[in-house]
XYZ file of C-alpha atoms in Angstrom:
135
model
C 118.306 -168.299 52.761
C 117.572 -169.631 49.391
C 118.631 -167.637 46.381
C 115.085 -166.740 45.422
C 114.417 -165.218 48.821
C 117.710 -163.243 48.494
C 116.472 -161.766 45.094
C 113.181 -160.770 46.408
C 114.602 -159.129 49.498
C 117.060 -157.394 47.381
C 114.322 -156.013 45.119
C 112.320 -154.930 48.179
C 115.381 -153.087 49.789
C 116.060 -151.465 46.342
C 112.410 -150.415 45.884
C 112.336 -148.785 49.531
C 115.533 -147.179 48.669
C 114.381 -145.547 45.426
C 110.907 -144.485 47.036
C 112.964 -142.600 49.604
C 114.873 -140.843 46.975
C 111.792 -139.647 45.330
C 110.310 -137.892 48.421
C 109.464 -134.335 47.488
C 111.965 -132.017 49.177
C 111.139 -129.068 47.050
C 108.998 -126.004 48.107
C 106.007 -127.735 47.330
C 106.304 -129.978 50.374
C 106.924 -127.121 52.596
C 103.909 -125.267 52.246
C 103.776 -123.942 48.718
C 101.500 -126.718 47.311
C 97.756 -126.371 46.752
C 97.865 -122.663 46.663
C 98.101 -119.813 43.842
C 100.631 -117.442 44.780
C 99.729 -113.938 43.437
C 102.703 -111.476 42.778
C 102.627 -108.530 44.987
C 106.268 -106.995 44.425
C 109.490 -107.313 42.803
C 112.525 -105.665 44.546
C 110.452 -103.755 46.864
C 108.266 -102.169 44.179
C 104.390 -102.932 43.872
C 103.804 -104.518 40.438
C 101.089 -102.925 38.274
C 100.203 -106.133 36.504
C 98.684 -109.688 37.314
C 101.007 -112.597 37.710
C 100.863 -115.719 39.717
C 102.832 -118.963 40.536
C 101.637 -122.339 41.414
C 103.270 -125.718 42.104
C 100.819 -128.135 40.495
C 102.940 -131.302 41.654
C 106.292 -132.301 42.808
C 109.048 -130.928 40.477
C 106.717 -128.586 38.399
C 105.798 -124.710 38.413
C 103.147 -123.196 36.380
C 101.230 -119.848 36.440
C 100.108 -116.941 34.735
C 102.286 -114.140 33.451
C 100.759 -110.612 32.438
C 100.134 -112.103 28.802
C 100.580 -115.984 28.822
C 100.375 -118.960 31.033
C 103.860 -120.815 31.580
C 105.182 -123.810 33.237
C 108.541 -125.273 34.026
C 110.795 -127.561 36.317
C 111.698 -126.916 39.817
C 113.406 -129.952 41.323
C 115.993 -128.451 43.899
C 115.458 -129.067 47.656
C 113.915 -126.294 49.902
C 114.991 -123.549 50.647
C 116.551 -123.428 47.110
C 114.721 -122.441 44.240
C 115.658 -123.043 40.447
C 113.009 -122.423 37.938
C 114.318 -124.248 34.832
C 112.835 -124.978 31.383
C 110.245 -122.191 31.564
C 108.147 -122.289 28.432
C 105.105 -119.877 27.871
C 102.411 -119.565 25.436
C 102.913 -117.046 22.630
C 100.092 -114.457 22.836
C 100.887 -110.718 22.311
C 99.338 -108.037 24.719
C 100.318 -104.672 25.766
C 102.172 -105.947 28.985
C 104.590 -108.190 27.081
C 107.565 -106.271 28.418
C 106.337 -106.745 31.986
C 105.811 -110.386 31.150
C 109.556 -110.679 30.024
C 110.745 -108.959 32.997
C 108.687 -111.130 35.400
C 109.853 -114.442 33.771
C 113.449 -113.212 33.834
C 113.069 -112.337 37.508
C 111.390 -115.766 38.231
C 114.447 -117.629 36.436
C 116.965 -115.545 38.494
C 115.514 -116.612 42.007
C 117.685 -119.061 43.931
C 115.996 -119.176 47.403
C 112.492 -119.748 48.693
C 110.875 -119.077 51.862
C 107.182 -119.908 52.793
C 105.655 -117.971 55.729
C 102.078 -118.904 56.176
C 100.337 -116.993 53.322
C 103.562 -115.387 52.048
C 106.212 -116.904 49.642
C 109.410 -115.017 49.169
C 111.868 -115.729 46.397
C 115.157 -114.115 46.527
C 118.825 -114.166 45.296
C 122.116 -113.915 47.165
C 122.446 -110.393 45.358
C 119.420 -108.972 47.036
C 116.832 -109.220 44.270
C 113.284 -110.397 45.974
C 109.871 -111.445 44.555
C 106.838 -111.428 47.218
C 104.017 -113.489 46.658
C 100.681 -113.712 48.550
C 98.450 -116.925 48.657
C 94.998 -116.298 47.093
C 92.037 -117.437 49.250
């Protein structure tokens, strides 16, 4: 095998290895993609406000909290959940306390489970957020 062939072969092997590493292993690939998940309850209590969660592409979350839209990163493999770098627009509204509670709860969640049209986020300590897919 010539040196040029070995170089090309090495590049092909490296490219295949890197593409395998980039495969989406997040909740997005396990049934959460292409849906808008509407918050139904937190810790067993029905929420009196509107909030939702989406997974627009691998490694990202987005949604609408009671007052503002938000986005963030989520790159851990399923069934883990770790919303990171959450940023939100800065509009004020009467539900701003509910929004703060929602975003705080979302950032605490560590596990995810997709059961058809239900998404459950939870913590080891027993906190739970339940979402239903719209549509």
